[in-house]
């Protein structure tokens, strides 16, 4: 086992396993360790650069994540310039916050030991097979990740150090046992109430609606009676999936010949290694091997690298691109060949070339079907883009109809029924398409049909040419058309006001102890008792829990509305203690503590932002 991380990061075996990158660290652009050497920057935080490439990689990662989660709906968001600008701003702010936390952690002297980093690697589930650390799995992931061990070590050290700071801040969020019990009692409290309902609909039936009142209501509420702008649209749709392409044997052979590297398994070599602390130890190992000692047994006994020693020094199969320089430069060309003593930054090595797998070209017969599909797809896309251009030219040259575009496309235009922005046909419901329809650019004078759109492309290799067939501007329905609706609204308005006044008077009488007679005179009675809990979200529950606590046998009264618009009088008779299970109480206390911790962390970030010198690149500002 290595004594220091600096030594470990140069270890031949760890150059394989430490190259694994935890993608979440990379995709969120954690810390200045990812900053490249370019002079181009997205922002500077107290002089520390957030590299432009790092920022753009974070944006790309976020877009990919959104696309995986949202599927086809993603195209709608991606076409919204305002939304995408806001997303970029949020990502840049996140990177700035991460830099601030990183700097503050260093200021406090927080650090992670080398052993913590190594243990984190060994304990990471992604690096294990059947619950145990697997060196071959490391090698495989390294080959795919294409990252250096030094980069991973820096990233992991930063991530764990930053987490230390976050954990320390979040650790300040706690709740005392007495507070926990009081909060639990308050949350689980129950309230026993009775209700009396003033039926607004019944009152509305008794109201009158003079024509002057109807006209006044209509004039004041015309926005309730609008007919939105409407369109009928003709469109031609092109879809790459509909394109047909023939693939010949010559096409397949040509692709195979031009892409041989794609179908070739590169040469792979298998090495074993023994690592020692001193040159003398390495020479003793080499001498023993030359005398016939078993390499695997010697590696388990003598190698100072615990990872490779577990496997008798075996490092697994390596391609040239994933082979450490120490092995490449060892001059080993034949199976079973031993190296001399190799000096490295972590000590001394003795290496054996165990086996060689030459590069192998897969036969055409084995890959013929996959090549045919690739060639077919490429030819279909080429035909699709060529057709797009032809349809675009036809739609532009004959701008008075879609006839010329129809002939070129080989399809008839589809004509929709009337629709508004709230009822766009699903076939056309893509942001670029709806923007073209509703932004006014395709309309002629006075709303008459205007010109054809240019080709409008959307995600999924689809494209549209759109022409407005008919248009109706936004308008207000005449009073004669909505007269009955307005009359009903006037009556309900008057009834609601009457119910509120009646409820207010009854509330006064109830509080004065004269409620029985007043309620009887109004033809109202309280219903059966019901027990409410804070979990209820209806207006009655909210109103009941806002009332003051009642004295014994002395109800407290209030008013509310139900979901049908009726006015209610509420009698709060008593308050009962609730029962909260210990597990739920602990979970609630933990949530409150976490919320407090989040507030503390945000407060810390606000302070760091105010005190920091933050400069955002002019280029990035222009893009925001």
Coordinates of C-alpha atoms in Angstrom, one line a residue:
X1 CA 0.0 0.0 0.0
X2 CA 1.4 3.5 -0.8
X3 CA 2.1 5.9 2.0
X4 CA 1.1 9.1 0.3
X5 CA -1.5 10.1 -2.3
X6 CA 1.2 11.7 -4.4
X7 CA 2.9 8.4 -4.6
X8 CA -0.4 6.6 -5.1
X9 CA -1.4 8.8 -8.0
X10 CA 1.7 7.8 -9.9
X11 CA 1.4 4.1 -9.1
X12 CA 1.3 2.0 -12.2
X13 CA -1.8 0.1 -11.1
X14 CA -3.6 3.2 -9.7
X15 CA -3.0 4.9 -13.0
X16 CA -5.5 2.4 -14.2
X17 CA -8.1 2.4 -11.4
X18 CA -7.9 6.1 -10.3
X19 CA -8.7 7.2 -13.9
X20 CA -12.3 6.4 -13.3
X21 CA -14.4 9.5 -13.1
X22 CA -17.6 9.8 -11.1
X23 CA -19.7 11.5 -13.8
X24 CA -21.8 13.5 -11.5
X25 CA -18.6 15.3 -10.4
X26 CA -17.6 16.1 -13.9
X27 CA -21.0 17.0 -15.3
X28 CA -21.7 19.6 -12.5
X29 CA -18.3 21.1 -13.1
X30 CA -17.0 20.7 -9.6
X31 CA -14.1 22.9 -8.5
X32 CA -11.2 24.6 -10.0
X33 CA -9.5 21.2 -10.6
X34 CA -11.4 20.9 -13.8
X35 CA -10.2 24.3 -15.1
X36 CA -8.3 23.9 -18.3
X37 CA -5.4 25.8 -19.6
X38 CA -7.3 28.1 -21.9
X39 CA -7.3 31.8 -21.3
X40 CA -11.0 31.8 -22.2
X41 CA -13.1 31.9 -19.0
X42 CA -16.7 32.0 -18.0
X43 CA -16.2 33.7 -14.7
X44 CA -13.5 34.6 -12.2
X45 CA -14.2 34.1 -8.4
X46 CA -11.6 35.9 -6.3
X47 CA -9.2 35.4 -9.2
X48 CA -9.9 31.7 -9.6
X49 CA -11.1 30.9 -13.1
X50 CA -14.1 28.9 -14.1
X51 CA -13.1 27.7 -17.5
X52 CA -15.4 28.4 -20.4
X53 CA -15.2 24.8 -21.5
X54 CA -16.1 23.7 -18.0
X55 CA -19.2 25.9 -18.1
X56 CA -20.3 24.8 -21.6
X57 CA -19.7 21.1 -20.6
X58 CA -22.0 21.7 -17.6
X59 CA -24.6 23.3 -19.8
X60 CA -24.4 20.4 -22.3
X61 CA -24.7 17.9 -19.5
X62 CA -27.8 19.6 -18.1
X63 CA -29.4 19.6 -21.6
X64 CA -28.7 15.9 -22.0
X65 CA -30.2 15.2 -18.6
X66 CA -33.3 17.2 -19.4
X67 CA -33.7 15.4 -22.8
X68 CA -33.5 12.0 -21.1
X69 CA -36.1 12.9 -18.5
X70 CA -38.5 14.8 -20.8
X71 CA -38.2 13.0 -24.1
X72 CA -40.1 14.8 -26.9
X73 CA -41.3 17.5 -24.5
X74 CA -37.7 18.7 -24.3
X75 CA -37.9 20.3 -27.7
X76 CA -40.5 22.7 -26.4
X77 CA -38.2 23.9 -23.7
X78 CA -35.1 23.9 -25.9
X79 CA -36.8 26.2 -28.3
X80 CA -37.7 28.7 -25.5
X81 CA -34.8 31.2 -25.6
X82 CA -35.8 32.8 -22.3
X83 CA -35.9 29.4 -20.5
X84 CA -32.5 28.3 -21.9
X85 CA -30.9 31.6 -20.9
X86 CA -32.3 31.2 -17.4
X87 CA -30.9 27.7 -17.3
X88 CA -27.4 28.9 -18.3
X89 CA -27.5 31.6 -15.6
X90 CA -28.4 29.1 -13.0
X91 CA -25.6 26.7 -14.0
X92 CA -23.1 29.5 -14.0
X93 CA -24.3 30.6 -10.5
X94 CA -24.0 27.0 -9.3
X95 CA -20.4 26.9 -10.5
X96 CA -19.6 30.2 -8.8
X97 CA -21.2 28.9 -5.6
X98 CA -19.1 25.7 -5.8
X99 CA -15.9 27.8 -6.2
X100 CA -16.8 29.9 -3.2
X101 CA -17.5 26.9 -1.0
X102 CA -14.2 25.3 -2.2
X103 CA -12.2 28.5 -1.3
X104 CA -13.9 28.8 2.0
X105 CA -13.1 25.1 2.9
X106 CA -9.5 25.8 2.1
X107 CA -9.6 28.9 4.2
X108 CA -10.8 26.9 7.2
X109 CA -8.1 24.3 6.6
X110 CA -10.4 21.5 5.9
X111 CA -8.7 18.5 4.3
X112 CA -9.1 14.9 3.4
X113 CA -6.4 12.3 4.1
X114 CA -4.9 10.0 1.6
X115 CA -6.4 7.0 3.3
X116 CA -9.9 8.5 3.1
X117 CA -9.5 8.9 -0.6
X118 CA -8.3 5.3 -1.0
X119 CA -11.0 3.9 1.2
X120 CA -13.6 5.9 -0.8
X121 CA -12.3 4.2 -4.0
X122 CA -12.4 0.7 -2.5
X123 CA -15.9 1.2 -1.0
X124 CA -17.5 2.7 -4.1
X125 CA -20.1 0.3 -5.3
X126 CA -19.6 1.2 -9.0
X127 CA -16.0 -0.2 -8.6
X128 CA -17.0 -3.5 -7.1
X129 CA -18.1 -6.9 -8.3
X130 CA -20.2 -9.1 -6.0
X131 CA -19.5 -6.6 -3.2
X132 CA -15.7 -6.7 -3.6
X133 CA -13.3 -4.3 -5.2
X134 CA -12.6 -5.5 -8.8
X135 CA -9.4 -4.4 -10.5
X136 CA -10.6 -5.5 -13.9
X137 CA -13.7 -3.4 -13.5
X138 CA -11.5 -0.4 -12.8
X139 CA -9.5 -1.1 -15.9
X140 CA -12.6 -1.4 -18.1
X141 CA -14.1 1.9 -16.8
X142 CA -10.8 3.6 -17.2
X143 CA -10.6 2.6 -20.8
X144 CA -14.0 4.2 -21.4
X145 CA -13.5 7.2 -19.2
X146 CA -10.2 8.3 -20.7
X147 CA -9.1 10.3 -17.6
X148 CA -5.9 10.4 -15.7
X149 CA -5.5 9.2 -12.1
X150 CA -4.2 12.6 -11.1
X151 CA -7.3 14.3 -12.3
X152 CA -9.6 11.9 -10.5
X153 CA -7.6 12.2 -7.2
X154 CA -7.9 15.9 -7.3
X155 CA -11.6 15.8 -8.1
X156 CA -12.3 13.3 -5.3
X157 CA -10.2 15.2 -2.8
X158 CA -12.1 18.4 -3.6
X159 CA -15.5 16.8 -3.5
X160 CA -14.9 15.1 -0.1
X161 CA -13.4 18.3 1.3
X162 CA -16.4 20.4 0.1
X163 CA -18.8 17.8 1.6
X164 CA -17.0 18.2 4.9
X165 CA -17.9 21.9 4.9
X166 CA -21.5 21.3 3.8
X167 CA -21.8 18.6 6.5
X168 CA -20.4 21.0 9.1
X169 CA -22.9 23.7 8.2
X170 CA -25.8 21.3 8.0
X171 CA -24.7 19.9 11.4
X172 CA -25.7 23.3 12.9
X173 CA -29.4 22.6 12.2
X174 CA -30.8 20.9 15.3
X175 CA -33.9 21.0 17.4
X176 CA -34.0 20.5 21.2
X177 CA -36.1 17.6 22.7
X178 CA -38.5 20.1 24.4
X179 CA -39.0 22.0 21.1
X180 CA -39.5 18.7 19.3
X181 CA -42.3 17.7 21.6
X182 CA -44.0 21.0 21.5
X183 CA -43.8 21.1 17.7
X184 CA -45.2 17.5 17.5
X185 CA -48.1 18.5 19.8
X186 CA -48.9 21.5 17.6
X187 CA -48.7 19.6 14.3
X188 CA -50.8 16.7 15.5
X189 CA -53.4 18.9 17.2
X190 CA -57.0 18.2 16.3
X191 CA -59.9 20.6 16.3
X192 CA -63.6 19.7 16.8
X193 CA -66.0 22.0 14.8
X194 CA -69.5 22.3 13.6
X195 CA -70.6 24.1 10.5
X196 CA -73.7 26.0 9.3
X197 CA -74.0 26.7 5.6
X198 CA -75.5 29.7 3.9
X199 CA -76.5 28.4 0.5
X200 CA -75.4 31.1 -2.0
X201 CA -77.0 29.4 -5.0
X202 CA -80.4 29.4 -3.2
X203 CA -79.9 33.1 -2.5
X204 CA -79.0 33.7 -6.1
X205 CA -82.3 32.3 -7.3
X206 CA -84.1 35.0 -5.3
X207 CA -82.0 37.9 -6.8
X208 CA -83.0 40.2 -9.6
X209 CA -80.6 41.4 -12.4
X210 CA -81.7 44.7 -13.9
X211 CA -80.4 45.3 -17.4
X212 CA -78.3 48.3 -16.3
X213 CA -76.6 46.0 -13.7
X214 CA -76.1 43.3 -16.4
X215 CA -74.6 45.9 -18.8
X216 CA -72.3 47.3 -16.1
X217 CA -71.0 43.9 -15.1
X218 CA -70.4 42.9 -18.8
X219 CA -68.5 46.2 -19.4
X220 CA -66.3 45.6 -16.3
X221 CA -65.6 42.0 -17.0
X222 CA -65.2 41.8 -20.8
X223 CA -62.0 39.8 -20.3
X224 CA -64.2 36.9 -19.1
X225 CA -66.0 36.7 -22.4
X226 CA -63.1 36.9 -24.9
X227 CA -62.8 34.8 -28.0
X228 CA -59.0 34.2 -28.5
X229 CA -57.2 34.8 -31.7
X230 CA -57.9 31.8 -34.0
X231 CA -56.2 30.2 -37.0
X232 CA -56.8 27.6 -39.7
X233 CA -53.5 26.4 -41.1
X234 CA -52.3 24.4 -44.1
X235 CA -49.0 22.5 -43.6
X236 CA -46.7 20.1 -45.2
X237 CA -44.8 17.7 -42.9
X238 CA -41.5 16.0 -43.8
X239 CA -40.2 13.2 -41.6
X240 CA -36.8 11.5 -42.1
X241 CA -38.4 8.3 -40.8
X242 CA -40.6 8.2 -43.9
X243 CA -37.6 8.3 -46.3
X244 CA -36.7 5.1 -48.0
X245 CA -33.2 4.2 -49.2
X246 CA -31.9 1.2 -51.1
X247 CA -28.5 -0.2 -50.0
X248 CA -26.4 -2.2 -52.5
X249 CA -23.6 -4.7 -51.8
X250 CA -21.3 -2.1 -53.2
X251 CA -22.5 0.4 -50.7
X252 CA -21.8 -2.0 -47.8
X253 CA -18.4 -3.0 -49.1
X254 CA -17.4 0.7 -49.6
X255 CA -18.4 1.5 -46.0
X256 CA -16.6 -1.5 -44.6
X257 CA -13.4 -0.6 -46.5
X258 CA -13.5 3.1 -45.4
X259 CA -14.2 2.2 -41.7
X260 CA -12.0 -0.8 -41.1
X261 CA -10.8 0.7 -37.8
X262 CA -14.4 0.7 -36.6
X263 CA -14.6 -3.0 -37.0
X264 CA -11.1 -3.8 -35.7
X265 CA -10.4 -5.0 -32.2
X266 CA -7.0 -3.3 -31.3
X267 CA -4.1 -5.3 -30.1
X268 CA -4.3 -6.0 -26.3
X269 CA -1.5 -7.0 -24.0
X270 CA -1.7 -8.6 -20.5
X271 CA 0.9 -7.6 -18.0
X272 CA 1.8 -8.6 -14.4
X273 CA 3.7 -6.3 -12.1
X274 CA 5.6 -6.4 -8.8
X275 CA 6.3 -3.1 -7.1
X276 CA 9.0 -2.5 -4.5
X277 CA 10.2 0.4 -2.4
X278 CA 13.9 0.0 -3.2
X279 CA 16.0 -0.9 -6.2
X280 CA 17.7 -3.7 -4.3
X281 CA 14.3 -5.3 -3.5
X282 CA 13.3 -5.1 -7.2
X283 CA 16.6 -6.6 -8.2
X284 CA 16.2 -9.5 -5.7
X285 CA 12.7 -10.1 -7.1
X286 CA 14.1 -10.1 -10.7
X287 CA 16.9 -12.5 -9.7
X288 CA 14.4 -14.9 -8.1
X289 CA 12.2 -14.8 -11.2
X290 CA 15.1 -15.6 -13.4
X291 CA 15.9 -18.6 -11.2
X292 CA 12.3 -19.9 -11.8
X293 CA 10.4 -18.4 -8.9
X294 CA 6.6 -18.2 -9.4
X295 CA 5.6 -14.7 -10.4
X296 CA 2.2 -14.7 -8.8
X297 CA 3.4 -16.1 -5.5
X298 CA 6.2 -13.6 -5.4
X299 CA 3.9 -10.7 -6.2
X300 CA 1.5 -11.7 -3.4
X301 CA 4.5 -11.9 -1.0
X302 CA 6.7 -9.0 -2.1
X303 CA 4.6 -6.4 -4.0
X304 CA 4.0 -3.2 -2.1
X305 CA 0.9 -2.5 -4.2
X306 CA -2.0 -4.2 -2.4
X307 CA -4.3 -4.0 -5.4
X308 CA -2.3 -5.9 -8.0
X309 CA -0.7 -8.1 -5.3
X310 CA -4.2 -9.6 -4.6
X311 CA -4.2 -11.0 -8.1
X312 CA -0.7 -12.2 -8.2
X313 CA 0.4 -9.0 -10.0
X314 CA -2.1 -9.4 -12.8
X315 CA -3.2 -6.1 -14.4
X316 CA -5.7 -7.6 -16.9
X317 CA -5.9 -6.9 -20.6
X318 CA -4.8 -3.4 -21.7
X319 CA -5.1 -1.7 -25.1
X320 CA -2.3 0.6 -26.2
X321 CA -4.3 3.7 -25.3
X322 CA -4.8 2.6 -21.7
X323 CA -1.3 1.2 -21.1
X324 CA 0.8 3.3 -18.6
X325 CA 4.0 4.7 -20.0
X326 CA 6.2 2.6 -17.7
X327 CA 4.8 -0.5 -19.4
X328 CA 4.9 0.9 -22.9
X329 CA 8.6 1.8 -22.5
X330 CA 9.6 -1.5 -20.9
X331 CA 10.5 -2.9 -24.4
X332 CA 8.5 -6.1 -23.9
X333 CA 7.5 -7.8 -27.2
X334 CA 7.2 -11.5 -26.5
X335 CA 4.9 -13.5 -24.2
X336 CA 6.6 -14.4 -20.9
X337 CA 9.3 -11.8 -21.4
X338 CA 10.5 -10.0 -18.2
X339 CA 11.6 -6.4 -17.9
X340 CA 14.6 -5.2 -16.1
X341 CA 14.2 -3.1 -13.0
X342 CA 12.1 -0.1 -13.9
X343 CA 12.4 3.1 -11.8
X344 CA 9.2 5.0 -11.2
X345 CA 8.1 7.9 -9.1
X346 CA 6.6 5.4 -6.5
X347 CA 9.5 3.0 -6.3
X348 CA 10.7 0.2 -8.6
X349 CA 8.9 -2.2 -10.8
X350 CA 9.5 -5.6 -12.4
X351 CA 7.0 -6.3 -15.2
X352 CA 6.2 -9.4 -17.2
X353 CA 4.3 -9.5 -20.5
X354 CA 1.9 -12.4 -20.0
X355 CA 0.1 -12.6 -23.3
X356 CA -0.6 -10.8 -26.6
X357 CA -3.9 -10.6 -28.5
X358 CA -3.2 -9.3 -32.0
X359 CA -5.5 -6.8 -33.6
X360 CA -8.4 -8.6 -35.3
X361 CA -10.6 -7.3 -38.2
X362 CA -14.1 -8.6 -37.9
X363 CA -15.3 -10.4 -41.1
X364 CA -17.7 -8.4 -43.3
X365 CA -20.3 -11.2 -42.9
X366 CA -20.4 -10.6 -39.1
X367 CA -21.0 -6.9 -39.5
X368 CA -23.0 -6.8 -42.7
X369 CA -26.4 -6.2 -41.2
X370 CA -25.2 -3.4 -38.9
X371 CA -23.4 -1.7 -41.8
X372 CA -26.5 -2.0 -44.0
X373 CA -28.6 -0.2 -41.3
X374 CA -26.0 2.6 -40.9
X375 CA -25.7 3.1 -44.7
X376 CA -29.5 3.0 -45.1
X377 CA -29.9 5.6 -42.3
X378 CA -27.2 7.9 -43.8
X379 CA -28.7 7.7 -47.3
X380 CA -32.2 8.4 -45.9
X381 CA -30.9 11.4 -44.1
X382 CA -29.1 12.7 -47.2
X383 CA -32.3 12.3 -49.1
X384 CA -34.3 14.0 -46.4
X385 CA -32.1 17.0 -46.3
X386 CA -32.0 17.3 -50.1
X387 CA -35.8 17.1 -50.1
X388 CA -36.0 19.8 -47.4
X389 CA -34.0 22.2 -49.6
X390 CA -36.2 21.5 -52.6
X391 CA -39.4 22.0 -50.7
X392 CA -38.0 25.2 -49.2
X393 CA -37.1 26.5 -52.6
X394 CA -40.5 25.6 -54.0
X395 CA -42.4 27.3 -51.0
X396 CA -40.3 30.4 -51.5
X397 CA -40.6 30.6 -55.3
X398 CA -44.4 30.1 -55.2
X399 CA -45.4 32.1 -52.1
X400 CA -49.1 32.3 -52.9
X401 CA -50.0 28.7 -52.1
X402 CA -48.4 25.4 -51.1
X403 CA -49.1 23.7 -54.5
X404 CA -45.5 23.9 -55.8
X405 CA -44.2 22.6 -52.4
X406 CA -46.8 19.8 -52.5
X407 CA -45.6 18.6 -55.9
X408 CA -41.9 18.6 -54.8
X409 CA -42.7 16.9 -51.5
X410 CA -45.0 14.3 -53.1
X411 CA -47.6 14.8 -50.4
X412 CA -50.8 16.9 -50.1
X413 CA -50.9 19.7 -47.5
X414 CA -53.0 19.0 -44.4
X415 CA -55.5 21.6 -43.4
X416 CA -56.5 22.0 -39.7
X417 CA -59.7 23.2 -38.1
X418 CA -59.9 26.4 -36.1
X419 CA -57.5 26.6 -33.1
X420 CA -56.1 29.1 -30.7
X421 CA -52.8 29.2 -28.7
X422 CA -54.5 27.1 -26.1
X423 CA -55.7 24.4 -28.5
X424 CA -52.9 23.8 -31.0
X425 CA -53.2 20.5 -32.8
X426 CA -50.8 17.9 -31.4
X427 CA -49.2 17.5 -34.9
X428 CA -48.1 21.2 -34.9
X429 CA -47.4 21.6 -31.2
X430 CA -43.7 22.4 -31.4
X431 CA -42.3 25.7 -30.2
X432 CA -40.6 26.7 -33.6
X433 CA -43.9 25.9 -35.4
X434 CA -46.2 27.8 -33.0
X435 CA -43.9 30.7 -32.9
X436 CA -44.1 31.0 -36.7
X437 CA -47.9 30.8 -36.6
X438 CA -48.6 33.2 -33.8
X439 CA -45.9 35.8 -34.2
X440 CA -47.7 37.5 -37.1
X441 CA -45.0 37.1 -39.7
X442 CA -47.2 34.8 -41.9
X443 CA -50.2 37.1 -41.9
X444 CA -51.0 39.5 -44.7
X445 CA -52.7 42.9 -44.3
X446 CA -55.8 43.0 -42.1
X447 CA -55.2 39.4 -41.1
X448 CA -55.5 38.0 -44.6
X449 CA -53.4 34.9 -45.5
X450 CA -49.8 36.0 -46.2
X451 CA -46.8 34.1 -47.2
X452 CA -45.5 30.5 -46.8
X453 CA -43.2 29.8 -44.0
X454 CA -39.6 28.7 -44.6
X455 CA -38.7 25.2 -43.6
X456 CA -39.2 24.9 -39.8
X457 CA -37.2 22.0 -38.3
X458 CA -38.0 20.4 -35.0
X459 CA -36.3 17.7 -32.9
X460 CA -36.5 14.2 -34.3
X461 CA -35.6 15.0 -37.9
X462 CA -39.0 16.5 -38.8
X463 CA -39.7 19.6 -40.7
X464 CA -42.7 21.7 -41.6
X465 CA -43.8 24.3 -44.1
X466 CA -46.8 26.2 -42.8
X467 CA -49.3 28.6 -44.4
X468 CA -52.2 30.4 -42.7
X469 CA -55.4 29.6 -44.4
X470 CA -57.7 31.8 -42.3
X471 CA -57.4 34.1 -39.3
X472 CA -59.7 35.6 -36.7
X473 CA -58.4 38.3 -34.5
X474 CA -59.1 38.2 -30.7
X475 CA -62.6 39.6 -30.0
X476 CA -65.1 40.0 -27.3
X477 CA -68.4 38.0 -27.4
X478 CA -71.3 40.4 -27.8
X479 CA -73.5 40.8 -24.7
X480 CA -76.4 39.2 -26.6
X481 CA -74.4 36.0 -26.9
X482 CA -73.5 35.8 -23.2
X483 CA -76.5 37.6 -21.7
X484 CA -77.6 34.5 -19.7
X485 CA -74.1 34.0 -18.3
X486 CA -73.8 37.6 -17.3
X487 CA -77.3 37.6 -15.6
X488 CA -76.2 34.5 -13.6
X489 CA -73.0 36.1 -12.6
X490 CA -74.7 39.3 -11.4
X491 CA -77.1 37.2 -9.3
X492 CA -74.3 35.2 -7.8
X493 CA -72.3 38.4 -7.0
X494 CA -75.3 39.9 -5.2
X495 CA -76.0 36.6 -3.4
X496 CA -72.4 36.2 -2.2
X497 CA -72.4 39.7 -0.8
X498 CA -75.8 39.1 0.9
X499 CA -74.4 35.9 2.4
X500 CA -71.3 37.6 3.7
X501 CA -73.3 40.4 5.3
X502 CA -75.7 37.8 6.9
X503 CA -72.7 35.7 8.2
X504 CA -71.1 38.8 9.7
X505 CA -74.3 39.7 11.6
X506 CA -74.8 36.2 12.8
X507 CA -71.2 36.1 14.0
X508 CA -71.8 39.2 16.0
X509 CA -74.9 37.7 17.6
X510 CA -73.1 34.4 18.4
X511 CA -70.2 36.1 20.0
X512 CA -72.7 38.1 22.1
X513 CA -74.4 34.9 23.3
X514 CA -77.6 35.6 21.3
X515 CA -76.8 33.1 18.5
X516 CA -79.6 30.6 19.0
X517 CA -82.4 33.0 18.2
X518 CA -80.4 34.6 15.4
X519 CA -79.6 31.3 13.8
X520 CA -83.2 30.1 14.2
X521 CA -84.5 33.3 12.6
X522 CA -82.1 32.8 9.6
X523 CA -83.3 29.2 9.2
X524 CA -79.8 27.9 9.9
X525 CA -78.5 25.1 12.2
X526 CA -75.1 23.8 13.0
X527 CA -74.4 20.3 11.8
X528 CA -72.8 17.3 13.5
X529 CA -69.4 17.7 15.1
X530 CA -66.4 16.8 13.0
X531 CA -62.7 16.5 13.9
X532 CA -60.2 18.2 11.7
X533 CA -56.4 17.8 11.4
X534 CA -53.8 20.1 10.1
X535 CA -53.2 17.8 7.1
X536 CA -56.5 19.1 5.6
X537 CA -56.0 21.7 2.8
X538 CA -59.6 22.8 2.4
X539 CA -60.7 26.4 3.4
X540 CA -62.7 25.2 6.4
X541 CA -59.7 23.4 8.0
X542 CA -57.5 26.4 7.4
X543 CA -60.0 28.7 8.9
X544 CA -60.6 26.4 11.9
X545 CA -56.8 26.3 12.8
X546 CA -56.6 30.1 12.6
X547 CA -59.2 30.6 15.3
X548 CA -58.1 31.2 18.9
X549 CA -58.4 28.4 21.4
X550 CA -61.9 28.1 23.0
X551 CA -62.6 28.1 26.7
X552 CA -64.4 25.1 28.2
X553 CA -68.0 24.9 26.9
X554 CA -67.5 28.2 25.2
X555 CA -67.2 27.8 21.4
X556 CA -65.2 30.2 19.3
X557 CA -66.8 31.3 16.0
X558 CA -65.5 32.2 12.6
X559 CA -66.5 32.2 8.9
X560 CA -65.2 30.6 5.8
X561 CA -66.2 29.4 2.4
X562 CA -66.6 25.9 1.0
X563 CA -65.4 24.7 -2.4
X564 CA -68.8 25.5 -3.9
X565 CA -68.6 29.1 -2.9
X566 CA -71.1 28.9 -0.1
X567 CA -70.5 30.9 3.1
X568 CA -70.0 28.9 6.3
X569 CA -70.2 29.8 9.9
X570 CA -67.8 27.7 12.0
X571 CA -68.1 26.8 15.7
X572 CA -64.8 25.6 17.2
X573 CA -66.0 23.6 20.2
X574 CA -62.7 22.1 21.5
X575 CA -59.1 21.4 20.8
X576 CA -57.7 17.8 21.3
X577 CA -54.1 16.7 21.6
X578 CA -53.0 14.5 18.8
X579 CA -50.8 11.4 18.8
X580 CA -47.6 11.3 16.7
X581 CA -45.6 8.1 16.5
X582 CA -42.0 8.4 17.6
X583 CA -40.7 7.6 14.1
X584 CA -42.8 10.3 12.6
X585 CA -41.8 12.8 15.3
X586 CA -38.1 12.1 14.6
X587 CA -38.6 12.4 10.9
X588 CA -40.3 15.8 11.4
X589 CA -37.6 17.0 13.7
X590 CA -35.0 15.9 11.2
X591 CA -36.8 17.7 8.4
X592 CA -37.0 20.9 10.4
X593 CA -33.3 20.6 11.3
X594 CA -32.4 20.1 7.6
X595 CA -34.5 23.1 6.6
X596 CA -32.6 25.2 9.2
X597 CA -29.3 23.9 7.9
X598 CA -30.3 24.8 4.4
X599 CA -31.1 28.3 5.5
X600 CA -27.7 28.5 7.3
X601 CA -25.9 27.2 4.1
X602 CA -27.7 29.8 1.9
X603 CA -26.8 32.5 4.5
X604 CA -23.2 31.5 4.3
X605 CA -23.3 31.6 0.5
X606 CA -24.9 35.0 0.5
X607 CA -22.1 36.3 2.7
X608 CA -19.4 34.7 0.5
X609 CA -21.0 36.2 -2.6
X610 CA -21.1 39.7 -1.1
X611 CA -17.5 39.6 0.0
X612 CA -16.2 37.9 -3.2
X613 CA -14.8 39.6 -6.3
X614 CA -16.8 37.9 -9.1
X615 CA -16.3 38.8 -12.8
X616 CA -18.4 37.2 -15.5
X617 CA -16.9 37.0 -19.0
X618 CA -18.3 39.5 -21.4
X619 CA -18.9 36.7 -23.9
X620 CA -21.0 34.7 -21.4
X621 CA -22.9 37.8 -20.3
X622 CA -23.9 38.4 -24.0
X623 CA -25.2 34.8 -24.2
X624 CA -27.2 35.1 -21.0

